[in-house]
mmCIF file with all atom_site columns, C-alpha atoms in Angstrom:
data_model
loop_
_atom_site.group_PDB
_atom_site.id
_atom_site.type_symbol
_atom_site.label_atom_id
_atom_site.label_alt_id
_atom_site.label_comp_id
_atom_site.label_asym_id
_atom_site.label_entity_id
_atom_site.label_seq_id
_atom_site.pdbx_PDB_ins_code
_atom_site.Cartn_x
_atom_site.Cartn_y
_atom_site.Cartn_z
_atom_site.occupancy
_atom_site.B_iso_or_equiv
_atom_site.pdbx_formal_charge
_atom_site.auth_seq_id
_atom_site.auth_comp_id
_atom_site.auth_asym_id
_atom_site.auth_atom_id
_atom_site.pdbx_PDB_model_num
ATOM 1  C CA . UNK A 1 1  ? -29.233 -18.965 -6.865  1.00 0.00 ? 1060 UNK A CA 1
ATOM 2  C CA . UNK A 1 2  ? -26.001 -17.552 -6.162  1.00 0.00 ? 1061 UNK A CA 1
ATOM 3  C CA . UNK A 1 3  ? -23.058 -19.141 -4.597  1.00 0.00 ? 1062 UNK A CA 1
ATOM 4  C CA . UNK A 1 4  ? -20.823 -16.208 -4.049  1.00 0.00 ? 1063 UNK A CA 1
ATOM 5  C CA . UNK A 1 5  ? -20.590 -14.546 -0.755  1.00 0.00 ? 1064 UNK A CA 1
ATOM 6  C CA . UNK A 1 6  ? -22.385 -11.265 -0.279  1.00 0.00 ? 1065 UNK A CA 1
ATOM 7  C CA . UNK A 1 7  ? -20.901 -8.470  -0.336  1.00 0.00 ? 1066 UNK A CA 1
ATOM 8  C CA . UNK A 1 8  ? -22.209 -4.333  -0.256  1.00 0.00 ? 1067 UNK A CA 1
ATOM 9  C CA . UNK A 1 9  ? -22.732 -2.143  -3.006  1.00 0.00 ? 1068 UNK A CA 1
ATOM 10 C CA . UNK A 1 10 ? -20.309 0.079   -4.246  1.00 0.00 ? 1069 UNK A CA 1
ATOM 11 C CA . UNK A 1 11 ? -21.803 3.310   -4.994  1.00 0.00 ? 1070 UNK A CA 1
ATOM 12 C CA . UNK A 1 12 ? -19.830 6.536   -6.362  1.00 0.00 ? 1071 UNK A CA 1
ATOM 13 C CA . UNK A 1 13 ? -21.225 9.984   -6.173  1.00 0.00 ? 1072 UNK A CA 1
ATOM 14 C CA . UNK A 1 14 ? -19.175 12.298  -8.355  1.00 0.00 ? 1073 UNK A CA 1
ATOM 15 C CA . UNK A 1 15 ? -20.120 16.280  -7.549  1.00 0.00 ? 1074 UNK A CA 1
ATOM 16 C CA . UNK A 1 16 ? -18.135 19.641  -8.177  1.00 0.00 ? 1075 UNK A CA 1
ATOM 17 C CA . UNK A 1 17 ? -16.196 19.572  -5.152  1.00 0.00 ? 1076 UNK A CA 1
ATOM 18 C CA . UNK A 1 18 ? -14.687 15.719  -5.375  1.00 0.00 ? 1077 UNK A CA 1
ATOM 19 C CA . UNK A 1 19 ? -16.267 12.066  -4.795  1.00 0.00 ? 1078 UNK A CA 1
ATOM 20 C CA . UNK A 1 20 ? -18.205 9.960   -2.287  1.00 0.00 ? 1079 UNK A CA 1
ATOM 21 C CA . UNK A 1 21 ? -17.618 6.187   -2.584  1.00 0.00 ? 1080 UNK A CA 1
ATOM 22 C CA . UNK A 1 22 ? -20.038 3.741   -0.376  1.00 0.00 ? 1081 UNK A CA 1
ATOM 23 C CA . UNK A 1 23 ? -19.914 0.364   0.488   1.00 0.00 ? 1082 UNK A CA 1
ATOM 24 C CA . UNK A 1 24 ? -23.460 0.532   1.147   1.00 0.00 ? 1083 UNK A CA 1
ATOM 25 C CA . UNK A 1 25 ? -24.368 0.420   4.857   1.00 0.00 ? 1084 UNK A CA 1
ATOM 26 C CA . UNK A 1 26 ? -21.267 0.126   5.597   1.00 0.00 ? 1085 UNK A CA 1
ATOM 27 C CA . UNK A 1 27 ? -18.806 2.861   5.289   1.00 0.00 ? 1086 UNK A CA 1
ATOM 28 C CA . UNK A 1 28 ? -18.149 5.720   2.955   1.00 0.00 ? 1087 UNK A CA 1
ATOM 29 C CA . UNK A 1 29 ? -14.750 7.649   1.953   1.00 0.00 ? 1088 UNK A CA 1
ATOM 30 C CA . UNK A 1 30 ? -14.682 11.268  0.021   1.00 0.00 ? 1089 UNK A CA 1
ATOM 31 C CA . UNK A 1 31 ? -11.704 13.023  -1.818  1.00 0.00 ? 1090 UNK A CA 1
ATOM 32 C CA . UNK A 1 32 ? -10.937 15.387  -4.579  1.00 0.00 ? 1091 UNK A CA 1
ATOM 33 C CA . UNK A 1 33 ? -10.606 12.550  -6.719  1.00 0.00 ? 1092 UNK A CA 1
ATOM 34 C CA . UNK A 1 34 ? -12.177 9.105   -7.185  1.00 0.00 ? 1093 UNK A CA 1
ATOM 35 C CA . UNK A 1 35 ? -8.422  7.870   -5.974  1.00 0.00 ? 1094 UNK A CA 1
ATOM 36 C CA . UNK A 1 36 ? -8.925  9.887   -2.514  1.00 0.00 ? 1095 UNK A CA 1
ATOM 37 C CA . UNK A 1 37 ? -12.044 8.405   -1.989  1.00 0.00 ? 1096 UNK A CA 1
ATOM 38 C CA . UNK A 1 38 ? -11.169 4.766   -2.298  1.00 0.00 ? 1097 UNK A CA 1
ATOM 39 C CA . UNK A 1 39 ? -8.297  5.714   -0.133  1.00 0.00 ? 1098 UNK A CA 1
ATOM 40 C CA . UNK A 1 40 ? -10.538 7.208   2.974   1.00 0.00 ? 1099 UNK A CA 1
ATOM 41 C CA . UNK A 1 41 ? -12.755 4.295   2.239   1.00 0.00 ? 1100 UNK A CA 1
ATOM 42 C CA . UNK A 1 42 ? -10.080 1.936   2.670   1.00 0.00 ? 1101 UNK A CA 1
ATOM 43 C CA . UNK A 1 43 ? -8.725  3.861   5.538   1.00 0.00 ? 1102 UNK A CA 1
ATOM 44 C CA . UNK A 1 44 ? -12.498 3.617   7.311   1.00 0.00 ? 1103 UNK A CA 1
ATOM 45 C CA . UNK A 1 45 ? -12.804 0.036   6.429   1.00 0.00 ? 1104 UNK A CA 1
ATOM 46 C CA . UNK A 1 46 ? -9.539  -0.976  7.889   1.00 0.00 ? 1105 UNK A CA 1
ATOM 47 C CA . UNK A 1 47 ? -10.822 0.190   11.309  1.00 0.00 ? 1106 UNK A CA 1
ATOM 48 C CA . UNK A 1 48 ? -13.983 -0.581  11.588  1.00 0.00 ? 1107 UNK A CA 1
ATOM 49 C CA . UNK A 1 49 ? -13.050 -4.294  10.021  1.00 0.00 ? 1108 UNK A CA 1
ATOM 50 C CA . UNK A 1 50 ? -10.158 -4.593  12.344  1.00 0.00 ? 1109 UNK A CA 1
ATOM 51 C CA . UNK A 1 51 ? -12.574 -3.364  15.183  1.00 0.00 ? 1110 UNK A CA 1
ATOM 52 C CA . UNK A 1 52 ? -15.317 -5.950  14.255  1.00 0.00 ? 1111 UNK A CA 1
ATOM 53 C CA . UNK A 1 53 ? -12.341 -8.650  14.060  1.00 0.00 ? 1112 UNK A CA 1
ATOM 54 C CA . UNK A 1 54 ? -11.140 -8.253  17.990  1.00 0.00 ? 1113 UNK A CA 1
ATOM 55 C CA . UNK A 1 55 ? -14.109 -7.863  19.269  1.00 0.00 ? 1114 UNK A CA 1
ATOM 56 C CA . UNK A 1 56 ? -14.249 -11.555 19.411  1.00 0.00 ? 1115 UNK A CA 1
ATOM 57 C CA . UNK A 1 57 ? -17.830 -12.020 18.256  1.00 0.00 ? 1116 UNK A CA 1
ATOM 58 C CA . UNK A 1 58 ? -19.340 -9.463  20.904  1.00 0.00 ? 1117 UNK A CA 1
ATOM 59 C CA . UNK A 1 59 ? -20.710 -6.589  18.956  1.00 0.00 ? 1118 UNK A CA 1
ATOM 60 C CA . UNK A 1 60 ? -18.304 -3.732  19.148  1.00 0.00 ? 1119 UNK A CA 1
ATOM 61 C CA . UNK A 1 61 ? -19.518 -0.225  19.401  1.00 0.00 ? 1120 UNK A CA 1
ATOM 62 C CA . UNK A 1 62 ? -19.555 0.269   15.355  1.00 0.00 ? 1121 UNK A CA 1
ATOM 63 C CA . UNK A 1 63 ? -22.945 2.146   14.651  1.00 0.00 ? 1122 UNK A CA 1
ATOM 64 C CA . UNK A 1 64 ? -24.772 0.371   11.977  1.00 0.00 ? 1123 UNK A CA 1
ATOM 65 C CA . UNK A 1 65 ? -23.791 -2.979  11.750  1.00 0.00 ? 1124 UNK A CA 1
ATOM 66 C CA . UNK A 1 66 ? -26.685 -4.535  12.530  1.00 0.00 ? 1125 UNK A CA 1
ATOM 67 C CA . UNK A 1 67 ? -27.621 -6.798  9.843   1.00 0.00 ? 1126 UNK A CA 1
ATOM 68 C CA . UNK A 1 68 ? -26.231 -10.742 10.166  1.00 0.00 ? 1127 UNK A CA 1
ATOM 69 C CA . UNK A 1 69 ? -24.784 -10.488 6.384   1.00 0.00 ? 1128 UNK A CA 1
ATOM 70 C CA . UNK A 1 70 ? -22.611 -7.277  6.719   1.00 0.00 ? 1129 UNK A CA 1
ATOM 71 C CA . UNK A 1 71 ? -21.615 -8.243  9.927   1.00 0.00 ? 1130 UNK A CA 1
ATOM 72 C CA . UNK A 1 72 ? -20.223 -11.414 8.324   1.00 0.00 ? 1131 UNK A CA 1
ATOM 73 C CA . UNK A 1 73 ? -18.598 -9.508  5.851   1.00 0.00 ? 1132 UNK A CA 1
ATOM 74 C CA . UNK A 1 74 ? -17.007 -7.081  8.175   1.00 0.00 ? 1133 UNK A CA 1
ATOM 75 C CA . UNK A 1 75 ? -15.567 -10.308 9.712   1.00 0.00 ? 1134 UNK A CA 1
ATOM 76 C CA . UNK A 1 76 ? -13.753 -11.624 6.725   1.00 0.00 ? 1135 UNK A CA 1
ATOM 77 C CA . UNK A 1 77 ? -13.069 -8.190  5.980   1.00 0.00 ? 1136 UNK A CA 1
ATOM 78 C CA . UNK A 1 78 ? -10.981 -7.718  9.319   1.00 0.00 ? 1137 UNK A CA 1
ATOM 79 C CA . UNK A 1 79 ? -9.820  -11.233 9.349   1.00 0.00 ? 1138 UNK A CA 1
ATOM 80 C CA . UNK A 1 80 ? -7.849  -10.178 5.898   1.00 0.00 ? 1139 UNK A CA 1
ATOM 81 C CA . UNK A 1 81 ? -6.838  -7.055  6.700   1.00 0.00 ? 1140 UNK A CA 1
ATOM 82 C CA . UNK A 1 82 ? -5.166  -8.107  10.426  1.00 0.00 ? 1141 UNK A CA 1
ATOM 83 C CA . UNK A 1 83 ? -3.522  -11.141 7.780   1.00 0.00 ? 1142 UNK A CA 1
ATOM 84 C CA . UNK A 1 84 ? -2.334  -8.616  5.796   1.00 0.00 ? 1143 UNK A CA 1
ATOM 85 C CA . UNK A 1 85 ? -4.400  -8.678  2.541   1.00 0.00 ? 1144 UNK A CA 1
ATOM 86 C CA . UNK A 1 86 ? -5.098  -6.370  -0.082  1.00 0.00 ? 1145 UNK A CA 1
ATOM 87 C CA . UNK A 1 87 ? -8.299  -4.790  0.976   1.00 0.00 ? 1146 UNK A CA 1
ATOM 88 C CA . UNK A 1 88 ? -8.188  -3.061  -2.189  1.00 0.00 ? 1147 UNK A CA 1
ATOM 89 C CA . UNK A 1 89 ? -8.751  -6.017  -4.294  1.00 0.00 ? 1148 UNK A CA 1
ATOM 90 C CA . UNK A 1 90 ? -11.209 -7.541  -1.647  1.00 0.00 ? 1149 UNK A CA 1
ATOM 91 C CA . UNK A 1 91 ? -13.423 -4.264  -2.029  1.00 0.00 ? 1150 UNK A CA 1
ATOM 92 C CA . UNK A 1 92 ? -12.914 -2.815  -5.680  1.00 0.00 ? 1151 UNK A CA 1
ATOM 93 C CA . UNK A 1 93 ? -11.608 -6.245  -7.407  1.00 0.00 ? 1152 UNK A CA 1
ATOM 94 C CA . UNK A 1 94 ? -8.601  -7.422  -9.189  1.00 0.00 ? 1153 UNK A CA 1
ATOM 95 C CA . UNK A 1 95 ? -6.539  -4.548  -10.878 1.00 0.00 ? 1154 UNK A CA 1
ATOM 96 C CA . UNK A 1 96 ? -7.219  -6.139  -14.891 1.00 0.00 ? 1155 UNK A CA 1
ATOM 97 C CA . UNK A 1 97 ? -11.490 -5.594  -13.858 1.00 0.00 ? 1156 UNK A CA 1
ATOM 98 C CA . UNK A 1 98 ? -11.618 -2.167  -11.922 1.00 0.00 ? 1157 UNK A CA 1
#
């Protein structure tokens, strides 16, 4: 049994025309590149984290988040990001394992 907190996949979706990276039912970003699309991802997450965060508990108007675990996760999420952490790391890992 695990011990680490959950978290959502990270898919990638590589096509002529750029990339699509997921966090799984949560958000998605695109690009030209696999950078680009981490950045939009990041971009989305910040907002809808940040938006999760003030809401206070109440369930903000963020389509989707429905589920107790990403919920949770989107909580942390904003937590850090309003603290100023590295979302990057948070989502993608520590620079020596991407």
């Amino acid at each position: 049994m695990s011990t680490a907190p959950w978290s959502p996949e990270l898919e990638l979706d590589v096509r002529d025309d750029g990339c699509r990276l997921a966090l799984v039912g949560v958000a998605h970003g695109s690009g030209p590149t696999l950078q680009e699309a981490g950045n939009d991802l990041l971009d989305k997450l910040f907002g809808i984290s940040v938006a999760v965060r003030r809401s206070a508990g109440r369930r903000p108007p963020v389509r989707g988040v429905h589920r107790p675990e990403v919920w949770l996760w989107l909580w942390r999420t904003g937590d850090m990001a309003l603290r100023g952490g590295d979302l990057r790391e948070h989502v993608f890992g520590p620079e020596g394992a991407r």
